[in-house]
Coordinates of C-alpha atoms in Angstrom, one line a residue:
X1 CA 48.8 17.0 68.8
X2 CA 49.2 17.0 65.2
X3 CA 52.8 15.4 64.0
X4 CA 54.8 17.8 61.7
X5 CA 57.2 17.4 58.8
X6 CA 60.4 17.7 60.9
X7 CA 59.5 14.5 63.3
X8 CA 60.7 12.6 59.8
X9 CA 63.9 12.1 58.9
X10 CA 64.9 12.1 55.8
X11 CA 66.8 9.0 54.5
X12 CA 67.0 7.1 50.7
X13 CA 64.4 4.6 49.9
X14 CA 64.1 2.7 47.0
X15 CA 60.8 1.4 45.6
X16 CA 61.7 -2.0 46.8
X17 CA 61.4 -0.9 50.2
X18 CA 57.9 0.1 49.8
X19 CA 55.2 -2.3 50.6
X20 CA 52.1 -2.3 48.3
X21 CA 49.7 -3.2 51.2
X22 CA 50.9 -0.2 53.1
X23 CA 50.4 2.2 50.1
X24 CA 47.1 0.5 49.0
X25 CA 45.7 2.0 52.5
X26 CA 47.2 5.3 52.1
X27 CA 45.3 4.8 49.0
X28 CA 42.0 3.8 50.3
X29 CA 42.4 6.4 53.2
X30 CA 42.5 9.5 50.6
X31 CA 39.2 8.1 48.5
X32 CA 37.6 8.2 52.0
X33 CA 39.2 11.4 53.1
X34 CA 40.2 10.3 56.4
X35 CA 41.1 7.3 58.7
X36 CA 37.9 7.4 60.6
X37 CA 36.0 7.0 56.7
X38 CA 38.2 4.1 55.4
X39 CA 37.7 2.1 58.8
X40 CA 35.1 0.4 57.3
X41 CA 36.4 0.0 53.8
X42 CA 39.9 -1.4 55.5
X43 CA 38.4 -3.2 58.3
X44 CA 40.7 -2.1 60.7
X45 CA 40.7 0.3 63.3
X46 CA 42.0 4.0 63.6
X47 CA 44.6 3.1 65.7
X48 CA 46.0 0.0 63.1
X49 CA 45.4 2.5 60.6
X50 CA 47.5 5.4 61.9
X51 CA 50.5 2.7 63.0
X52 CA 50.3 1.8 58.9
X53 CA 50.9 5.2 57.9
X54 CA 53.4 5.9 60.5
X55 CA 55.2 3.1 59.2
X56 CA 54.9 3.7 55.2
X57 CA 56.2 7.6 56.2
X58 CA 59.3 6.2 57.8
X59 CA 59.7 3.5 54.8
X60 CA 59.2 6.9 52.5
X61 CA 61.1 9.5 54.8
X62 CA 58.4 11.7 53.6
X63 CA 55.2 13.1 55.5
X64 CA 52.1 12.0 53.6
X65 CA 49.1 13.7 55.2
X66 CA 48.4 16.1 58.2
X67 CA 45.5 14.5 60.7
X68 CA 44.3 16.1 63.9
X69 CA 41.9 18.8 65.1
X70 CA 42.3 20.5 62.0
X71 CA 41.0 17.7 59.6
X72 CA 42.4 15.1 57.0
X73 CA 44.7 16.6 54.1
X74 CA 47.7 15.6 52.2
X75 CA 51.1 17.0 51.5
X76 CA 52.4 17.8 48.6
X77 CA 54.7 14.9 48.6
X78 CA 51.7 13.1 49.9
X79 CA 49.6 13.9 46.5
X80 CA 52.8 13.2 44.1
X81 CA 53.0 10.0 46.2
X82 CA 49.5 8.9 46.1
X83 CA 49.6 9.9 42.3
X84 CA 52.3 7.4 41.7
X85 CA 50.7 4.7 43.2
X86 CA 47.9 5.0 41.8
X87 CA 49.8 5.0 38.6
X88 CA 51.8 2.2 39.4
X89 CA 48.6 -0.3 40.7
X90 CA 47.4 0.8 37.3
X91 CA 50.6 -0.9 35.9
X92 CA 50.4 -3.8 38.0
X93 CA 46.5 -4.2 37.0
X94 CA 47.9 -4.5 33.6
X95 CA 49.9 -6.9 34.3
X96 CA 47.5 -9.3 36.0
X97 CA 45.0 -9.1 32.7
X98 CA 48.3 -9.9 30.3
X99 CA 49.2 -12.8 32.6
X100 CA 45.3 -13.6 32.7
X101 CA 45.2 -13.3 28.5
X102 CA 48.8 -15.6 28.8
X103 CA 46.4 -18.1 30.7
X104 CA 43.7 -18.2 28.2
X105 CA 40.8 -16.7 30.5
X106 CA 39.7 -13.4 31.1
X107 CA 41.0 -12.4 34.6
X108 CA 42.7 -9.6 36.9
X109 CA 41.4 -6.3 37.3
X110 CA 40.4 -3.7 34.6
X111 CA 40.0 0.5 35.3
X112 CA 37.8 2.0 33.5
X113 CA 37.3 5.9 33.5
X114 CA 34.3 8.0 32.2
X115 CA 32.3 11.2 32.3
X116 CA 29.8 11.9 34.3
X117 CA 26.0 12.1 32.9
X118 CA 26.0 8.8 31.3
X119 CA 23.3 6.8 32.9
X120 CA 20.7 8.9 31.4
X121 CA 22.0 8.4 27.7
X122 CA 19.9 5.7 26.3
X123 CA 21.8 6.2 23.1
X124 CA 24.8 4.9 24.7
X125 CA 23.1 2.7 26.8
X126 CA 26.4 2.5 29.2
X127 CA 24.8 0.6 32.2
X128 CA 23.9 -2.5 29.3
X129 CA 27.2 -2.6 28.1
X130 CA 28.5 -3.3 31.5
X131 CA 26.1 -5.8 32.0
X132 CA 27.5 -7.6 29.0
X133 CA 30.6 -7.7 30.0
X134 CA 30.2 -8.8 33.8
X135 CA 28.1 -11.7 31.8
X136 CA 31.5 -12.5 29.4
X137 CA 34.3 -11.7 31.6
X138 CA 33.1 -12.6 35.5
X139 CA 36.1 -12.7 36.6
X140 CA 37.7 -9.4 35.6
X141 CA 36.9 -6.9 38.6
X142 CA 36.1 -4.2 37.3
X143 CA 37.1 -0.5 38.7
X144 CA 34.6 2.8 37.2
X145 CA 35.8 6.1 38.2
X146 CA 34.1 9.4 37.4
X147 CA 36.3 12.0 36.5
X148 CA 37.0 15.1 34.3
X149 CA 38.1 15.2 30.6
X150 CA 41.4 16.2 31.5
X151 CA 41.8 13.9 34.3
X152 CA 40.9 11.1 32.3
X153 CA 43.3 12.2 29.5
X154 CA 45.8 12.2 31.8
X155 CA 45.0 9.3 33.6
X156 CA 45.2 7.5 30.4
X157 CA 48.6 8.9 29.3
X158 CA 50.2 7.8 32.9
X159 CA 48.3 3.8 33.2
X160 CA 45.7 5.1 35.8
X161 CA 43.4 4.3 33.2
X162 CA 43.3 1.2 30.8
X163 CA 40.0 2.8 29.3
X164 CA 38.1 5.9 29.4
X165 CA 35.3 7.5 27.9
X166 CA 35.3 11.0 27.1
X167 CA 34.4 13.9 24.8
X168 CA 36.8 13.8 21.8
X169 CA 40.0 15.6 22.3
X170 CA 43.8 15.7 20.6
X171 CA 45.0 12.1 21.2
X172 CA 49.0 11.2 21.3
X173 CA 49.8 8.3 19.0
X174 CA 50.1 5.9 21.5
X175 CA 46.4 5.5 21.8
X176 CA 44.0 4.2 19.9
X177 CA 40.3 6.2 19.9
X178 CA 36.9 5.3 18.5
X179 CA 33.7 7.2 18.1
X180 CA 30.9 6.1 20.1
X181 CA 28.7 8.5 19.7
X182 CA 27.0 11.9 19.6
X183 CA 25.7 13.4 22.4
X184 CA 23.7 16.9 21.6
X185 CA 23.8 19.6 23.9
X186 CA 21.3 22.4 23.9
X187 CA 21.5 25.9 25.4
X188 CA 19.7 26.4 28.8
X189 CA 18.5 28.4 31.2
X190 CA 16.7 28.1 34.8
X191 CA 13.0 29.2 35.0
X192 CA 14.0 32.5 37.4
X193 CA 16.8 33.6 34.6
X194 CA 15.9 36.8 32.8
X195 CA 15.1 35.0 29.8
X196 CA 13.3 32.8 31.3
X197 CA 10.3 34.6 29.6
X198 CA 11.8 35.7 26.8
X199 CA 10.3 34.2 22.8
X200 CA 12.7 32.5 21.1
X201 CA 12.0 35.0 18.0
X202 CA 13.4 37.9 20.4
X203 CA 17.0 35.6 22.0
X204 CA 19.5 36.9 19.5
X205 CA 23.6 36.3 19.9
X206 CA 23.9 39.5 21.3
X207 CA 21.2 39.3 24.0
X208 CA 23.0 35.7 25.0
X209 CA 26.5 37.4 24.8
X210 CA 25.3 39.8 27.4
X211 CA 24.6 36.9 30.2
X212 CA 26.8 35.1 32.6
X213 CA 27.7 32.1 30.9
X214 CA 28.7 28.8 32.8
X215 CA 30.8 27.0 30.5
X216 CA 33.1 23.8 30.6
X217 CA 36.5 23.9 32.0
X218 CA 37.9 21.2 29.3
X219 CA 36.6 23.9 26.5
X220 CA 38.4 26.5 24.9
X221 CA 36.3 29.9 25.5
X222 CA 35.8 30.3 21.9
X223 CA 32.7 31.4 20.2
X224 CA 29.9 28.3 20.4
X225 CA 27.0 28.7 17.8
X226 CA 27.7 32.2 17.0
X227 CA 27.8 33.9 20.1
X228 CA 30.8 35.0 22.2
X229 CA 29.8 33.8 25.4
X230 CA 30.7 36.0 28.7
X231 CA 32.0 33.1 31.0
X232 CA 31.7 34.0 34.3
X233 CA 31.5 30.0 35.8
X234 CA 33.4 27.1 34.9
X235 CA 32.6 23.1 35.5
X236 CA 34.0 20.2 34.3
X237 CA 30.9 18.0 35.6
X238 CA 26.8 18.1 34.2
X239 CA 26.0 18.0 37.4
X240 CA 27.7 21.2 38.4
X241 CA 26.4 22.9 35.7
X242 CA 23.0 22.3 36.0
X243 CA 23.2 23.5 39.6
X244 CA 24.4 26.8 37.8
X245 CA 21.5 26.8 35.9
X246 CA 19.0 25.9 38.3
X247 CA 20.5 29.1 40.4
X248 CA 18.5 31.3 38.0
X249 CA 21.6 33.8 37.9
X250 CA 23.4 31.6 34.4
X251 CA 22.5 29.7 31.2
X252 CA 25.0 26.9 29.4
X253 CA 24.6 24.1 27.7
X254 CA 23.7 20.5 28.8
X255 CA 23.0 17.2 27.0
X256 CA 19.7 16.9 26.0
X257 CA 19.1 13.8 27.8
X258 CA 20.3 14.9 31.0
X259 CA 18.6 18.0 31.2
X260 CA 15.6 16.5 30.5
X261 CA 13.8 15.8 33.2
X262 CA 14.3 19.5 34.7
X263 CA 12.5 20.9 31.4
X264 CA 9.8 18.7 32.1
X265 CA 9.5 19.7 35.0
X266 CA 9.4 23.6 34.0
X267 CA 13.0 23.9 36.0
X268 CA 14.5 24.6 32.7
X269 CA 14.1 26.3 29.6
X270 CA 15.8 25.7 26.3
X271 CA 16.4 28.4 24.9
X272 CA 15.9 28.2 20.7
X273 CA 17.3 24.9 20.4
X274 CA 16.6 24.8 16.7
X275 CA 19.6 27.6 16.6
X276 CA 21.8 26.9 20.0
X277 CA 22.3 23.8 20.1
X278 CA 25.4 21.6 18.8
X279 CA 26.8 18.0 19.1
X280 CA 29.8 16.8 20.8
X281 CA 31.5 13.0 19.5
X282 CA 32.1 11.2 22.1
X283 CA 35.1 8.2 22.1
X284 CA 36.3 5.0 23.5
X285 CA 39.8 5.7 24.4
X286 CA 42.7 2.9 24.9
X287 CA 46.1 2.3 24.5
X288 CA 47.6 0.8 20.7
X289 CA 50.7 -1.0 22.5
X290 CA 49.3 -4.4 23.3
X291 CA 45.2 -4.3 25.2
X292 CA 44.5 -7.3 27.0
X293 CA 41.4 -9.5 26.1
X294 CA 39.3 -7.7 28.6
X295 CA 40.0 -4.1 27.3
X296 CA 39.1 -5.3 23.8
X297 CA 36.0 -6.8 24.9
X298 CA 34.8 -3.8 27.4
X299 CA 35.9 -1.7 24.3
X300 CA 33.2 -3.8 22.1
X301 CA 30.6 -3.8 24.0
X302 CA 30.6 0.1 24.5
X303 CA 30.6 0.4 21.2
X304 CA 28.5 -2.0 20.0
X305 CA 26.5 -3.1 23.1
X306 CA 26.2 -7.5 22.9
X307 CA 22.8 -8.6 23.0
X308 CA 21.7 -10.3 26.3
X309 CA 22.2 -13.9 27.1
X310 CA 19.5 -16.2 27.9

């Protein structure tokens, strides 16, 4: 039988009464979504991991998650808590690389944050940069985590985040942004669409302001290339949308590389893409205040990719 909120009773805590290793497997348990998942990743058993999370609920007074018949899922308290933490092994990640830079080598671990689509940009050429730097800094572990524009703005903001990539947005002071590069996204549809048959002579704004439109949920619905778009789907990831537009019942924009291999394959169809088509600047985003060794040098290699050693 499931435990409820009122078998916890409440009583002050301080944050030095909170053990990190007890937090880093309520942690682990939520990217698994469930103690059965993270058995593995833990190596401990369900029954180790429930006694953990019994114990960091009665060190928190708080109920973090609901388990039983009915499934995994956490509390509200439970997702402000895991927020924080995440937040505050961000800050502790930080320190490791200043202590590491204090040392003179290139240790501790470094969180990195980016967009999804990006293997498939040979522009950027992400997957070489990394390569670079594993080659430079061996000994910084590094953490990727694919994730929204506005989840990696905030993420940034709070310390989840010592880097991100990410379309370019309105930046607070605090942060330091280069431009990486231009990605160019082109207006699509799926073969089944409408006008999937149409000329491009014949697609006009009006005939594309008459279709359901699946746009970003990081943009402002705002007239793109002329045409006031009827949104009737929203996405924050490529892959999302090109499910839309594979569904036949939407067109939207994707990055040209990404959709690429659907138009080859006749799954797609741009439509005009001498007229729809624009091209968003994508940035390297880090804090001003202070970037360890290793953020610098992940930031230079993203942006100007090191040639590779011998």
């Amino acid at each position: 039988m499931p435990e409820t909120s009122q078998t916890i009773r409440p009583r002050r805590t301080s944050l030095g009464d909170v053990d990190l290793r007890l937090l880093r497997v309520f942690v682990e348990i939520v990217r698994c979504n469930g103690f059965s998942a993270a058995q593995s990743s833990l190596g401990m058993n369900q029954a180790t991991i429930s006694a953990h999370m019994r114990h960091l609920e009665e060190r928190l007074a708080v109920r973090l998650c609901e388990r039983g018949r009915s499934g995994f899922f956490m509390t509200e308290e439970g997702k402000k808590i895991h927020s924080a933490a995440l937040d505050l092994f961000g800050s502790i990640e930080r320190f490791q690389g200043a202590v590491g830079d204090a040392q003179g080598e290139l240790t501790g671990q470094l969180t990195f944050g980016t967009v999804d689509a990006m293997v498939s940009n040979r522009t950027l050429d992400l997957q070489a940069a990394i390569g670079t730097f594993a080659r430079l800094a061996p000994k910084v572990h590094l953490d990727i985590d694919v994730a929204a524009p506005q989840a990696l703005s905030q993420g940034i903001l709070s310390g989840r985040y010592q880097i991100v990539l990410m379309p370019a947005q309105t930046h607070f002071p605090q942060m330091r942004a280069v431009d990486v590069f231009l990605e160019r996204q082109n207006l699509y549809c799926g073969r089944n669409h409408p006008l999937g048959a149409v000329a491009d002579c014949d697609i006009t704004p009006e005939l594309l302001a008459i279709q359901a439109f699946a746009g970003r949920s990081y943009m402002p619905r705002a007239p793109i290339c002329g045409v006031d778009f009827r949104w009737s789907a929203v996405t924050a990831h490529m892959e999302s949308t090109l499910l839309l537009l594979l569904s036949g019942a939407y067109i939207g924009f994707l990055p040209d590389h990404y959709a690429a291999p659907a138009l080859h394959s006749g799954a797609l169809r741009a439509l005009d893409p001498g007229r729809f088509t624009f091209e968003d600047t994508f940035q390297i985003v880090y804090s001003r205040e202070r970037p360890t060794r290793a953020v610098e040098l992940l930031v230079s290699t993203i942006s100007r990719p090191q040639p590779a050693m011998a």
